[in-house]
Each structure stands twice: as structure tokens, then as C-alpha cells.
Short mmCIF file of N, CA and C in Angstrom, two decimals:
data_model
loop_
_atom_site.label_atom_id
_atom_site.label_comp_id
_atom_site.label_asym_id
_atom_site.label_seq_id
_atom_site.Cartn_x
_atom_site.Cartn_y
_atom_site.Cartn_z
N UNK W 30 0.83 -1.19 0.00
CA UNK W 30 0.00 0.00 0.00
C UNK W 30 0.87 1.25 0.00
N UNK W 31 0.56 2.31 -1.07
CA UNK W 31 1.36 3.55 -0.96
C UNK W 31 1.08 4.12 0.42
N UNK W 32 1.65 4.81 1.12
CA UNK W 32 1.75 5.80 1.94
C UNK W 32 0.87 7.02 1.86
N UNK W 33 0.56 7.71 1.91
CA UNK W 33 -0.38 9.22 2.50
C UNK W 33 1.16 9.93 2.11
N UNK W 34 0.80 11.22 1.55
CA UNK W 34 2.07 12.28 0.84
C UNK W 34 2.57 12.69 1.99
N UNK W 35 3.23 13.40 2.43
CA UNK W 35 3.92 13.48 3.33
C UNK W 35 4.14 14.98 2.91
N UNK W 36 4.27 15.84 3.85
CA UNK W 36 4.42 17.26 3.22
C UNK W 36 6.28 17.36 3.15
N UNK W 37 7.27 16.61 3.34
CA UNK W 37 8.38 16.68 3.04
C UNK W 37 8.96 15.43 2.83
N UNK W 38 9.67 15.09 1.89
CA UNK W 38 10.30 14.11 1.39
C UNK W 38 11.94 13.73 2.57
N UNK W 39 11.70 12.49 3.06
CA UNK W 39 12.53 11.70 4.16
C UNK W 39 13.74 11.79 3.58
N UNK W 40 14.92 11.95 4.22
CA UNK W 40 16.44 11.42 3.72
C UNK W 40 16.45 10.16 2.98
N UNK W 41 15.75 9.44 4.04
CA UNK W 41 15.74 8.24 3.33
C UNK W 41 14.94 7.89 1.96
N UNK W 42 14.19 8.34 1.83
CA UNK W 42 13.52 7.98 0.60
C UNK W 42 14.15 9.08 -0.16
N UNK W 43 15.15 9.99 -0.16
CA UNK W 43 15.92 10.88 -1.33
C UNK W 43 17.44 9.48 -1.68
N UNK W 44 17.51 9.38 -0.84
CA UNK W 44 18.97 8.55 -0.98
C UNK W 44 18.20 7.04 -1.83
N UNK W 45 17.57 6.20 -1.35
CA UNK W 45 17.17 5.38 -2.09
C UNK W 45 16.76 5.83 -4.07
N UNK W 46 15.79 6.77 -3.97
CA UNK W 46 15.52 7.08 -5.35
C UNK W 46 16.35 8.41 -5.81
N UNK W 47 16.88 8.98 -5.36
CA UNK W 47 17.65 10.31 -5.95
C UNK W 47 16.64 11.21 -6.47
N UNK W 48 15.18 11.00 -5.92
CA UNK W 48 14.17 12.20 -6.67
C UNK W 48 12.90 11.76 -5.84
N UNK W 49 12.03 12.75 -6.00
CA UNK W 49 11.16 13.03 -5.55
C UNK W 49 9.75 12.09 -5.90
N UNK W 50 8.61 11.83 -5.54
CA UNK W 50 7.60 10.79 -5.48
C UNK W 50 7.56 9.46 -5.71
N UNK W 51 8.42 8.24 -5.58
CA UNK W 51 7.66 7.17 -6.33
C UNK W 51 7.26 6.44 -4.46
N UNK W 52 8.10 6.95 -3.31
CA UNK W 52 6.84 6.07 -2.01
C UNK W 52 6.12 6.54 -1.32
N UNK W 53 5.06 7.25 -1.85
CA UNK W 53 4.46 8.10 -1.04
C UNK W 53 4.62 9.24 -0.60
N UNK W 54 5.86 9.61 -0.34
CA UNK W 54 6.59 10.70 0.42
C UNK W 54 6.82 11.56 -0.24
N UNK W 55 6.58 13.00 -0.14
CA UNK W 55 6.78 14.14 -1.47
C UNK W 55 7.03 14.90 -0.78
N UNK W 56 7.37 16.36 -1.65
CA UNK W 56 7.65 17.72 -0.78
C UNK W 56 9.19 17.90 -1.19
N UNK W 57 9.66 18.65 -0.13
CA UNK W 57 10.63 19.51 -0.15
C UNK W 57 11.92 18.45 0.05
N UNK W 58 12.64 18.67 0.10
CA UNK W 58 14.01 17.71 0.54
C UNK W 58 14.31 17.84 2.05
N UNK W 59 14.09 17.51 2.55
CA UNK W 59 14.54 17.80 4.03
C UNK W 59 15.50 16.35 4.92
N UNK W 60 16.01 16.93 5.93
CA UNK W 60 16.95 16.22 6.91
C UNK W 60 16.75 16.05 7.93
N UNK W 61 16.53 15.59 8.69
CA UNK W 61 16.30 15.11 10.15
C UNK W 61 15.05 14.38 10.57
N UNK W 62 14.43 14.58 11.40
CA UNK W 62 13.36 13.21 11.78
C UNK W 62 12.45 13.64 10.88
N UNK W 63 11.67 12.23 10.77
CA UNK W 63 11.16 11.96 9.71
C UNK W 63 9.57 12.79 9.92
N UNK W 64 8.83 13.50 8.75
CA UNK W 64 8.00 14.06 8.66
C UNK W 64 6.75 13.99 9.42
N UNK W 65 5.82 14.82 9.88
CA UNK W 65 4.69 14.44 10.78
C UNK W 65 3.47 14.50 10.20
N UNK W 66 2.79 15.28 9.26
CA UNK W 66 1.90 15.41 8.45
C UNK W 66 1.82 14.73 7.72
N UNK W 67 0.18 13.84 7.33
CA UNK W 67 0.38 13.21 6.05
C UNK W 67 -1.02 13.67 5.81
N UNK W 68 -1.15 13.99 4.18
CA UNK W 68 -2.01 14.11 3.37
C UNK W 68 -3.05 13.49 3.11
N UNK W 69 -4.21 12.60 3.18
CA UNK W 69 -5.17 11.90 2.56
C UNK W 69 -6.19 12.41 1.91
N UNK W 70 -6.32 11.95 0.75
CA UNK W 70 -7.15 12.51 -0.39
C UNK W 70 -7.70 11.31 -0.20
N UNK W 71 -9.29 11.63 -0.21
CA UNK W 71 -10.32 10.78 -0.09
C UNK W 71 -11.66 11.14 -1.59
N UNK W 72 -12.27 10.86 -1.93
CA UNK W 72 -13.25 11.04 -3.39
C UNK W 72 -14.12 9.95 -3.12
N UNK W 73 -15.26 9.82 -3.78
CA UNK W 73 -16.23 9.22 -3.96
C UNK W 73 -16.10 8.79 -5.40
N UNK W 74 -16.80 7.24 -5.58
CA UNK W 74 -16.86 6.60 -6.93
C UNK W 74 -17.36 6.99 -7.77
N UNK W 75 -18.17 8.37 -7.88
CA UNK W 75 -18.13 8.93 -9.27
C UNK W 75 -16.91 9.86 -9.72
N UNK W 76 -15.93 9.51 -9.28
CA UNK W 76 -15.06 9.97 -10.12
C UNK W 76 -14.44 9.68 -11.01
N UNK W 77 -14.69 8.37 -10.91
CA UNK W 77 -14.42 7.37 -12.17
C UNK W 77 -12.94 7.87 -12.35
N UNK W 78 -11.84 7.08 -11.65
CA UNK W 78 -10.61 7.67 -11.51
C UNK W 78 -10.11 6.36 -12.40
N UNK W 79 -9.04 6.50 -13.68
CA UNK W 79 -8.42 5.25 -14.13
C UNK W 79 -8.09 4.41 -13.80
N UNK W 80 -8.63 3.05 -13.99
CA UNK W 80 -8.26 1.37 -13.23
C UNK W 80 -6.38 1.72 -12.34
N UNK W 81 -6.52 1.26 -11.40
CA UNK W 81 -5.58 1.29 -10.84
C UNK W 81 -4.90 2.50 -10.25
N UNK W 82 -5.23 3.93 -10.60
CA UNK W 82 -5.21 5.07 -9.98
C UNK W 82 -5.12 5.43 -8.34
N UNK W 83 -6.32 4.95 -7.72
CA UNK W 83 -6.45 5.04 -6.37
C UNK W 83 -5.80 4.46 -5.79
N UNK W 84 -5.47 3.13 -6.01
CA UNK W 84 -4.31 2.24 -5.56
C UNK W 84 -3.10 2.03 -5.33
N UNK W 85 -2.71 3.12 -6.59
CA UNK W 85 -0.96 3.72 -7.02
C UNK W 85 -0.69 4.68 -5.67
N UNK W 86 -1.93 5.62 -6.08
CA UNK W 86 -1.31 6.59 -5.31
C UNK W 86 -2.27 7.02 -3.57
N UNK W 87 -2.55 5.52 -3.06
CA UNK W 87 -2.82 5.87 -2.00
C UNK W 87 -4.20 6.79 -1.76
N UNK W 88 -5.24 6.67 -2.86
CA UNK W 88 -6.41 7.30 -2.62
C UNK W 88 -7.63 6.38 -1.99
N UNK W 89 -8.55 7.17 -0.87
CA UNK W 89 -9.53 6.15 -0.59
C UNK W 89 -10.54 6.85 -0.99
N UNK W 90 -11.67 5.87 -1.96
CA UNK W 90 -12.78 5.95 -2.51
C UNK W 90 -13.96 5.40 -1.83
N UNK W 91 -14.92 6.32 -1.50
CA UNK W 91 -16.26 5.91 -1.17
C UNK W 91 -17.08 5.43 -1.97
N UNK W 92 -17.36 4.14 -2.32
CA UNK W 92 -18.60 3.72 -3.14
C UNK W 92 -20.18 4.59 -2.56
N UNK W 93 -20.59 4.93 -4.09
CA UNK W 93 -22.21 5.34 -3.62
C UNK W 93 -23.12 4.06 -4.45
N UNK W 94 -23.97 3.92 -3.43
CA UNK W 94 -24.71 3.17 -3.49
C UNK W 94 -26.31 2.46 -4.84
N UNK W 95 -25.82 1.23 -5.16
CA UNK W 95 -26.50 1.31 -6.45
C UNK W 95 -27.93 -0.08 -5.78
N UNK W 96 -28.82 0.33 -6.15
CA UNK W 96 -30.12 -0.79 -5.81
C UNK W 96 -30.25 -1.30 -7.41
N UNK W 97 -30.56 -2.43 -7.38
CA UNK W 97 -30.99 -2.97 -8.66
C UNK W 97 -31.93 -4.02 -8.50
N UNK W 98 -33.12 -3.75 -8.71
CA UNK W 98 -34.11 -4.44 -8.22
C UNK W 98 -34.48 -5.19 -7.04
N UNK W 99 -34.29 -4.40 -5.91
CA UNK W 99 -34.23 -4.25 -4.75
C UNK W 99 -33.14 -4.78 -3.78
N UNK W 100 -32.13 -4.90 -5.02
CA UNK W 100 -30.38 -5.75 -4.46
C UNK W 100 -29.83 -4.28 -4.23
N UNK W 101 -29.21 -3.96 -2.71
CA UNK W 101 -28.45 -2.96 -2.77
C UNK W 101 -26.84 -3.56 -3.01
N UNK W 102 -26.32 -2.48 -3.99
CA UNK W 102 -24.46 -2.60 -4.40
C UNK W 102 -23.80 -1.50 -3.84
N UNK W 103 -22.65 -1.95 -3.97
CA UNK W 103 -21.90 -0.64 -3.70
C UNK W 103 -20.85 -0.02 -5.01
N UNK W 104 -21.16 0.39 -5.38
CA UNK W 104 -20.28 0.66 -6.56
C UNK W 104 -19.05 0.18 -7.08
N UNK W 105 -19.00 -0.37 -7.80
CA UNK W 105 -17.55 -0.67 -7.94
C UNK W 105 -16.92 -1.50 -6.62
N UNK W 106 -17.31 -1.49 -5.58
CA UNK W 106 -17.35 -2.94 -4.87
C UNK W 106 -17.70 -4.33 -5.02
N UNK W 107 -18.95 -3.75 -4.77
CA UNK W 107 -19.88 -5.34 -5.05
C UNK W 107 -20.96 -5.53 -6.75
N UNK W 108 -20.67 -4.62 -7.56
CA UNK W 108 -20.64 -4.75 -8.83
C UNK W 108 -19.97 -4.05 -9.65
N UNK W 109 -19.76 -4.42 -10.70
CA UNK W 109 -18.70 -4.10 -11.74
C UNK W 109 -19.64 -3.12 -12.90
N UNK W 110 -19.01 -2.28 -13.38
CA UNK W 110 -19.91 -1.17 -13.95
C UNK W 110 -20.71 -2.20 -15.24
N UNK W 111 -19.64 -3.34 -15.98
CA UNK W 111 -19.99 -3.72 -17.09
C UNK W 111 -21.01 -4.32 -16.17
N UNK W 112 -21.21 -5.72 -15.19
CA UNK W 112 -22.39 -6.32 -14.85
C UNK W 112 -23.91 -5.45 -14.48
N UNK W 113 -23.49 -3.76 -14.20
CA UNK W 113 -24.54 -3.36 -14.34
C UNK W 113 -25.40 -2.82 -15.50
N UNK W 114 -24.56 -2.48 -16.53
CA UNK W 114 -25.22 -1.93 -17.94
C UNK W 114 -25.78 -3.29 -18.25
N UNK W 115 -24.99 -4.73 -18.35
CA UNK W 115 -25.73 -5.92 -18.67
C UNK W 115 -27.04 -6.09 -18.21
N UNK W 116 -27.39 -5.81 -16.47
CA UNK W 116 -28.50 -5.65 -15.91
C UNK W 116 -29.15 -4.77 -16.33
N UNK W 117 -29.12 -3.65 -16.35
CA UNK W 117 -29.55 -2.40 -17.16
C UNK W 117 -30.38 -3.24 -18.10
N UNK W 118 -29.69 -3.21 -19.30
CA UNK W 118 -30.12 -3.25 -20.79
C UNK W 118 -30.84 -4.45 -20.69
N UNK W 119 -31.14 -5.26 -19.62
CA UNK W 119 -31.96 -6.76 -19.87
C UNK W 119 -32.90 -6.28 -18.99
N UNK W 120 -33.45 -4.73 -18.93
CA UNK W 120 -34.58 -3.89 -17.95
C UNK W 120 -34.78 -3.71 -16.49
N UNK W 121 -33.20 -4.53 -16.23
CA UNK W 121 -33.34 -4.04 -14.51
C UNK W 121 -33.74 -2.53 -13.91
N UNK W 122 -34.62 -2.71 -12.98
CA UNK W 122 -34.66 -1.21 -12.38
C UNK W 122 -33.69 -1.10 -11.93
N UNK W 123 -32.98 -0.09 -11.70
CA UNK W 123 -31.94 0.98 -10.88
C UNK W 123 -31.84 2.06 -10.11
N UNK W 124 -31.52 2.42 -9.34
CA UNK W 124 -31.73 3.58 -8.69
C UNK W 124 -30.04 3.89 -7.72
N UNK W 125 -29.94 5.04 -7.69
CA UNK W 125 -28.37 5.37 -6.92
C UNK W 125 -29.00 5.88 -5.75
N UNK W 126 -28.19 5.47 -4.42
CA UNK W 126 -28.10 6.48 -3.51
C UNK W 126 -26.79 7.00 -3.28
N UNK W 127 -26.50 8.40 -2.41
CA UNK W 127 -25.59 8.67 -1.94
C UNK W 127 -24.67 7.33 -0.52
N UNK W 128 -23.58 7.82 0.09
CA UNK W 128 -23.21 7.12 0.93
C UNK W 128 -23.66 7.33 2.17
N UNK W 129 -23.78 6.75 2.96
CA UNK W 129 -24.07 7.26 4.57
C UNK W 129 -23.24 7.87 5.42
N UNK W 130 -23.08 9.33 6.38
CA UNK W 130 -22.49 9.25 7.43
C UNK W 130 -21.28 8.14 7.59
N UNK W 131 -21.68 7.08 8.43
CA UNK W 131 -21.33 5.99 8.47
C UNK W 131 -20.09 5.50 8.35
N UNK W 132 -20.29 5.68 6.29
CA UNK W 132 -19.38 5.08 5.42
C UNK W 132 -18.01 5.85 5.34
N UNK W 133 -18.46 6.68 6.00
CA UNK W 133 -16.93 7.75 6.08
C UNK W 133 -16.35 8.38 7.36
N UNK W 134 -17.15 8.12 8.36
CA UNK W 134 -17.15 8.15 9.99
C UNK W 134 -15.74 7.08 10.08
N UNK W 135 -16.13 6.17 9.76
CA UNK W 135 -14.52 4.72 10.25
C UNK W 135 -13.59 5.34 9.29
N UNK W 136 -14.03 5.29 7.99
CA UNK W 136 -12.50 5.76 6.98
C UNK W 136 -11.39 7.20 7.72
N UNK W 137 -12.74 7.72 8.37
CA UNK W 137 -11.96 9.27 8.40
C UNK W 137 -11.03 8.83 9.95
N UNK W 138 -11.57 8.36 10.59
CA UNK W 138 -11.09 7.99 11.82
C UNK W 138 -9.89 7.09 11.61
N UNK W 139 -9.87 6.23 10.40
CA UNK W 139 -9.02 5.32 10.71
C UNK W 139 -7.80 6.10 9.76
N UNK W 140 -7.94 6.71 8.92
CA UNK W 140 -7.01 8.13 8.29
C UNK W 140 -6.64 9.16 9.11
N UNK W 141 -7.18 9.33 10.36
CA UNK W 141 -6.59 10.59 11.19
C UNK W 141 -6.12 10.03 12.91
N UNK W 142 -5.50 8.48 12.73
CA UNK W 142 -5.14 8.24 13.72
C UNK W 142 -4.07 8.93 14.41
N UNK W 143 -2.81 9.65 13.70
CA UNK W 143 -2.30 10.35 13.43
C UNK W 143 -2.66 11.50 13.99
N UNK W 144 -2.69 12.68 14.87
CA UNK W 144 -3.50 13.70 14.99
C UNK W 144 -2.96 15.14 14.29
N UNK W 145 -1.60 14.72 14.08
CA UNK W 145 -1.05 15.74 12.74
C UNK W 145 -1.62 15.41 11.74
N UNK W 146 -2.50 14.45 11.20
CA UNK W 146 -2.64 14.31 9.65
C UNK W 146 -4.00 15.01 9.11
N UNK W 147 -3.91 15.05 7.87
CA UNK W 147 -5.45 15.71 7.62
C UNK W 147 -5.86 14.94 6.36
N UNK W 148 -7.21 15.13 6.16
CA UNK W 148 -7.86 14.83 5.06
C UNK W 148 -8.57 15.64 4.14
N UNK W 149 -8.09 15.63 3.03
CA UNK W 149 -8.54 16.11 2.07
C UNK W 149 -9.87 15.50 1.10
N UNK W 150 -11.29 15.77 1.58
CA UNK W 150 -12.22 14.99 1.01
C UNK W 150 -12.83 15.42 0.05
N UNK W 151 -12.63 14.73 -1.91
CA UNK W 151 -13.38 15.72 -2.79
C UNK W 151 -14.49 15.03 -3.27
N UNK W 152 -15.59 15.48 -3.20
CA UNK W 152 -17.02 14.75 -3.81
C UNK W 152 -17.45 15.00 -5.01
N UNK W 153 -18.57 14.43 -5.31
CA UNK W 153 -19.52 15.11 -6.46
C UNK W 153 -20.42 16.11 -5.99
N UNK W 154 -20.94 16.93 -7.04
CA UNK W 154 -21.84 18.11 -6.59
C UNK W 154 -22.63 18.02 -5.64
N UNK W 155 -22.64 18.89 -4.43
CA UNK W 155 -23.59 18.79 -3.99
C UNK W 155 -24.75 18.86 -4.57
N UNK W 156 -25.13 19.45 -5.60
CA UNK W 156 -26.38 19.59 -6.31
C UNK W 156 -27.27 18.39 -7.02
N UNK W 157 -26.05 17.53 -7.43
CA UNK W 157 -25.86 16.55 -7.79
C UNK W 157 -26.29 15.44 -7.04
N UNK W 158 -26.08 14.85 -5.69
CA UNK W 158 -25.65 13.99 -4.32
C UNK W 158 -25.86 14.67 -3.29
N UNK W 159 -26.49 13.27 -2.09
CA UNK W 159 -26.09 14.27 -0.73
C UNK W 159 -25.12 13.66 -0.41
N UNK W 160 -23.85 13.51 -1.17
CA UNK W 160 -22.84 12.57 -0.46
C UNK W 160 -21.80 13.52 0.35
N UNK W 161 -21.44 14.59 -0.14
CA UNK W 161 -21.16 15.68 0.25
C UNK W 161 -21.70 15.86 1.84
N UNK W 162 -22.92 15.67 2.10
CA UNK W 162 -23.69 16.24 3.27
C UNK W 162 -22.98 14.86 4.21
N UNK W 163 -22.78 13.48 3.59
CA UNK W 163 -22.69 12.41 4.54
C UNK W 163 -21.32 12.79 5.02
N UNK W 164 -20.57 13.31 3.87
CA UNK W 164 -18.89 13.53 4.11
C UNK W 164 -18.98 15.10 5.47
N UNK W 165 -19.98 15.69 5.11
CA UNK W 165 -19.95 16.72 6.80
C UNK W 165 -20.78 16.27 7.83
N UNK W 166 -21.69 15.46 7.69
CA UNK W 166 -22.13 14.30 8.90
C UNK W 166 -21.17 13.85 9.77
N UNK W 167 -20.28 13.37 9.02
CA UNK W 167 -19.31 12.38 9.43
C UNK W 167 -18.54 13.45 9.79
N UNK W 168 -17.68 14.22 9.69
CA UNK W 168 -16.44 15.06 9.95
C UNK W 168 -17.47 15.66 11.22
N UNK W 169 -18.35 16.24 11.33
CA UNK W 169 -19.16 16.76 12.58
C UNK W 169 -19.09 15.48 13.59
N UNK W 170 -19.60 14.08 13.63
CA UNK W 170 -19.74 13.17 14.35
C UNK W 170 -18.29 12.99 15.16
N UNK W 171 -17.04 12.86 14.23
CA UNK W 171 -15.48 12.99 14.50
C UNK W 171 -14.71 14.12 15.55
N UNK W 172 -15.59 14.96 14.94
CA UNK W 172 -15.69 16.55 15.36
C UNK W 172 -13.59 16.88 15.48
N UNK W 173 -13.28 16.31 13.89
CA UNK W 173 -11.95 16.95 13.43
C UNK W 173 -11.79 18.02 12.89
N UNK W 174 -11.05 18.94 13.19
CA UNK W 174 -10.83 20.33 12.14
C UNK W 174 -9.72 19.54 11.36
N UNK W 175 -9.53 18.71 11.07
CA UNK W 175 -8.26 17.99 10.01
C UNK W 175 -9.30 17.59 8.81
N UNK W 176 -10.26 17.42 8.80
CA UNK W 176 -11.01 17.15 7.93
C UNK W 176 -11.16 18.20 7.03
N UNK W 177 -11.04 18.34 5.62
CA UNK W 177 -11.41 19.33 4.57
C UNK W 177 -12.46 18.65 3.70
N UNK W 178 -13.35 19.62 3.66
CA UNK W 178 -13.96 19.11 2.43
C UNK W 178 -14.28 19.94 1.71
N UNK W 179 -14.44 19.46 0.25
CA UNK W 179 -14.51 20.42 -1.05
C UNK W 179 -15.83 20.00 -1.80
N UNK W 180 -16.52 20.74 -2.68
CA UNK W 180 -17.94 20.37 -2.82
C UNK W 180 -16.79 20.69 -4.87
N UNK W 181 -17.02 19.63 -5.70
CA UNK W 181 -16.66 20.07 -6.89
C UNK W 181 -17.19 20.35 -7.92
N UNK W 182 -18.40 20.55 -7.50
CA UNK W 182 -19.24 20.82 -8.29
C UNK W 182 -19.57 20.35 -9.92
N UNK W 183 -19.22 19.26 -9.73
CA UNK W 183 -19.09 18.51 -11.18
C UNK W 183 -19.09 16.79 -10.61
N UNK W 184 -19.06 15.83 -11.80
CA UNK W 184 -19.06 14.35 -11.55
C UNK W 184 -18.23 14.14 -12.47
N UNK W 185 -18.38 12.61 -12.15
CA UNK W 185 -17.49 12.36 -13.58
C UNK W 185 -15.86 12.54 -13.60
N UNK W 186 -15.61 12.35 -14.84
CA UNK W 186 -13.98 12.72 -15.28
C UNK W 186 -14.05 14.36 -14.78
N UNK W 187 -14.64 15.29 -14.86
CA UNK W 187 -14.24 16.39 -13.83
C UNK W 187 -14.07 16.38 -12.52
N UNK W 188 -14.42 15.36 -11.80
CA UNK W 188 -14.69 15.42 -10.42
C UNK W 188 -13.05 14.53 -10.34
N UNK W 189 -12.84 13.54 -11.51
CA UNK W 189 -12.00 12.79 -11.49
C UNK W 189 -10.34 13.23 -11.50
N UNK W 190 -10.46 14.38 -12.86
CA UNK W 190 -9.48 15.09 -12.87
C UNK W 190 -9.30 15.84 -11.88
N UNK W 191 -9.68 16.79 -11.11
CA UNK W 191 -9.92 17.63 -9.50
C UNK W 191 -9.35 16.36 -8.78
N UNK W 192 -9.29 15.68 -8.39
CA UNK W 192 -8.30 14.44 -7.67
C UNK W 192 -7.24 14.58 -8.32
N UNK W 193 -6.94 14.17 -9.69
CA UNK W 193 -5.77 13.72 -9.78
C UNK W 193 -5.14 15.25 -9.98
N UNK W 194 -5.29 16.19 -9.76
CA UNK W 194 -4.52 17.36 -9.36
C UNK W 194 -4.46 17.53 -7.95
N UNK W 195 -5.12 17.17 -7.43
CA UNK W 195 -5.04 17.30 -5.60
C UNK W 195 -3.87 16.26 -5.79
N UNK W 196 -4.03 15.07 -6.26
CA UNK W 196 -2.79 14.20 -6.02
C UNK W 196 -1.45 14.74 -6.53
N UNK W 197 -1.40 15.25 -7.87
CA UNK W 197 -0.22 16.40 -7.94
C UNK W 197 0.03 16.81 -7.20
N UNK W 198 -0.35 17.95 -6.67
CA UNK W 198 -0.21 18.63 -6.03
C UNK W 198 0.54 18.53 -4.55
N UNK W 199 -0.50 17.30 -4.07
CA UNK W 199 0.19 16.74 -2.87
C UNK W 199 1.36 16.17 -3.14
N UNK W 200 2.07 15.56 -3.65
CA UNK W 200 2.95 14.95 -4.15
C UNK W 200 4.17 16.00 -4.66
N UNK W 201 3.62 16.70 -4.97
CA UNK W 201 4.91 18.30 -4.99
C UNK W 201 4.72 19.24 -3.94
N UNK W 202 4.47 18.19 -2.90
CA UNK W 202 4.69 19.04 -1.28
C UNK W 202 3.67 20.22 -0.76
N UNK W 203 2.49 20.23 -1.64
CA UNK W 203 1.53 21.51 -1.69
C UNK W 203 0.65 21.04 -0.10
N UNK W 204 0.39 22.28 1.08
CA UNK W 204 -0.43 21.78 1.79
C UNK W 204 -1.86 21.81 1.63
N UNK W 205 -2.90 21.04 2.34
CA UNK W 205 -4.20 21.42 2.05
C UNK W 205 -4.73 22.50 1.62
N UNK W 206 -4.56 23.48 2.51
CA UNK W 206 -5.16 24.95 1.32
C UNK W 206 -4.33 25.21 0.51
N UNK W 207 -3.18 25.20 0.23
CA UNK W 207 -2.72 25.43 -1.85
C UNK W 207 -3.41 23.97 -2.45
N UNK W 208 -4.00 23.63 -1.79
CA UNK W 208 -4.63 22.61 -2.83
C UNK W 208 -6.10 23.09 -3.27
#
């Protein structure tokens, strides 16, 4: 599993690679004990981020919730986008919900064990979802000021791209607000 960015890049991980990002660890070059802040960028599954993306670089994704004839899924968990257009197109009903509170109450907790670390959480529109509302449910229930959240007002490969620049970003040492 990658690491959470690190707002300064370890001795040790400069001497092993001679450059900046491939373990997690980004930022500035620095010397002495090893960094205290770490970054987590968190998104929801409509961002439809490229196979293997979230995984590379240490992102956690909230599945929102898919019913299909009264089977609840979780996105991209417990069905695969192709097995649902198959269902789809052979007239399954469908319906999406957002995620719960809940579903992001343990993630956020188990991401800010750490009490230097923060999270960076980007959703789909609020206008769009109340997933947004579950992602400030949850940060209220936690009651962390390490928690950020961003409303992106878009889905999709926009919501998708808006990650993978937060992940830039983090990764060239940027803290939560220059992000």
C-alpha cells in the first residue's frame, strides 16, 4: 500500500531514489526526523478515476450506493460497472443512492489516527448527491478540524481530474489549502 504524501520528502527515501515521489513521500528535501503530516485525499466513486489510480497513489474511494431491483451494491465494490449496464439493458430497475455518514465516519477515523494528519475529502456536486452532506455528517460526528472538504461541483472525469490534481499537487509538497 502507498503511503499518505507526506508534506516533506525523508532522507531516506531521497537517498534510495535520488528524486522526488515514487513512495508516497513528497515535498521539499529535508533532513532530520522523519516528517509528521500526512495528506489523505479521499473522493467518492463517481469519479471514475483510471483502473488502478487510487491504488498507485494511496487514494480512498467511497462507493455510492446502487439498488438494482431491490439488491443494494456498492459501486464498484460489489458490482462491476460492465455487470450493471448488462443488468440495465436486460430492464433491470436501478436507482443510486448517496453514501451514509457511516461510510466515512470509520475511513476518516481510521485516516486521522495520526493527529497531525489531515484529510482532504473531494465529492460530487452537492447539487448533484447528498454525499457531500454524509462527508460533513461524518467530519461533525469525529468533530476533526483535520477534515477538509470540497464540494466540486461537477461528476465524472471532472470530479476525477480535480483528484488527480489534488494528487499532484500533494505529491509536490503543496499543503491542504494550496490545494
Amino acid at each position: 500500500d502507498p503511503r499518505p504524501w507526506r508534506s516533506l520528502l525523508s532522507t531516506k527515501q531521497s537517498e534510495q531514489n535520488g528524486q522526488l515521489g515514487r513512495s508516497g513521500e513528497f515535498g521539499q528535501e529535508w533532513v532530520g526526523k522523519e516528517p509528521s503530516v500526512s495528506i489523505h485525499i479521499v473522493t467518492d466513486s463517481t469519479s471514475y478515476l483510471p483502473g488502478g489510480y487510487a491504488d498507485q497513489h494511496g487514494i480512498d474511494v467511497v462507493p455510492l450506493r446502487v439498488t438494482i431491483d431491490g439488491v443494494l451494491y456498492r459501486e464498484f465494490v460489489d458490482i462491476a460497472s460492465d455487470q450493471f449496464y448488462v443488468r440495465q439493458q436486460s430492464g433491470a430497475k436501478a436507482v443510486t443512492s448517496q453514501p451514509g455518514p457511516e461510510d466515512f465516519v470509520e475511513l476518516y477515523k481510521r485516516l486521522l489516527q495520526n493527529p497531525e494528519d489531515e484529510v482532504l475529502s473531494i465529492h460530487i456536486s452537492s447539487l448533484m448527491s447528498g454525499t457531500l452532506n454524509s462527508a460533513h455528517a461524518a467530519a461533525a460526528m469525529i468533530e476533526s478540524q483535520q477534515v477538509v472538504l470540497y464540494d466540486s461541483r461537477t461528476s465524472g472525469l471532472g470530479l476525477g481530474f480535480m483528484v488527480m490534481e489534488a494528487v499532484h499537487l500533494a505529491e509536490a509538497g503543496a499543503a491542504v489549502p494550496e490545494i
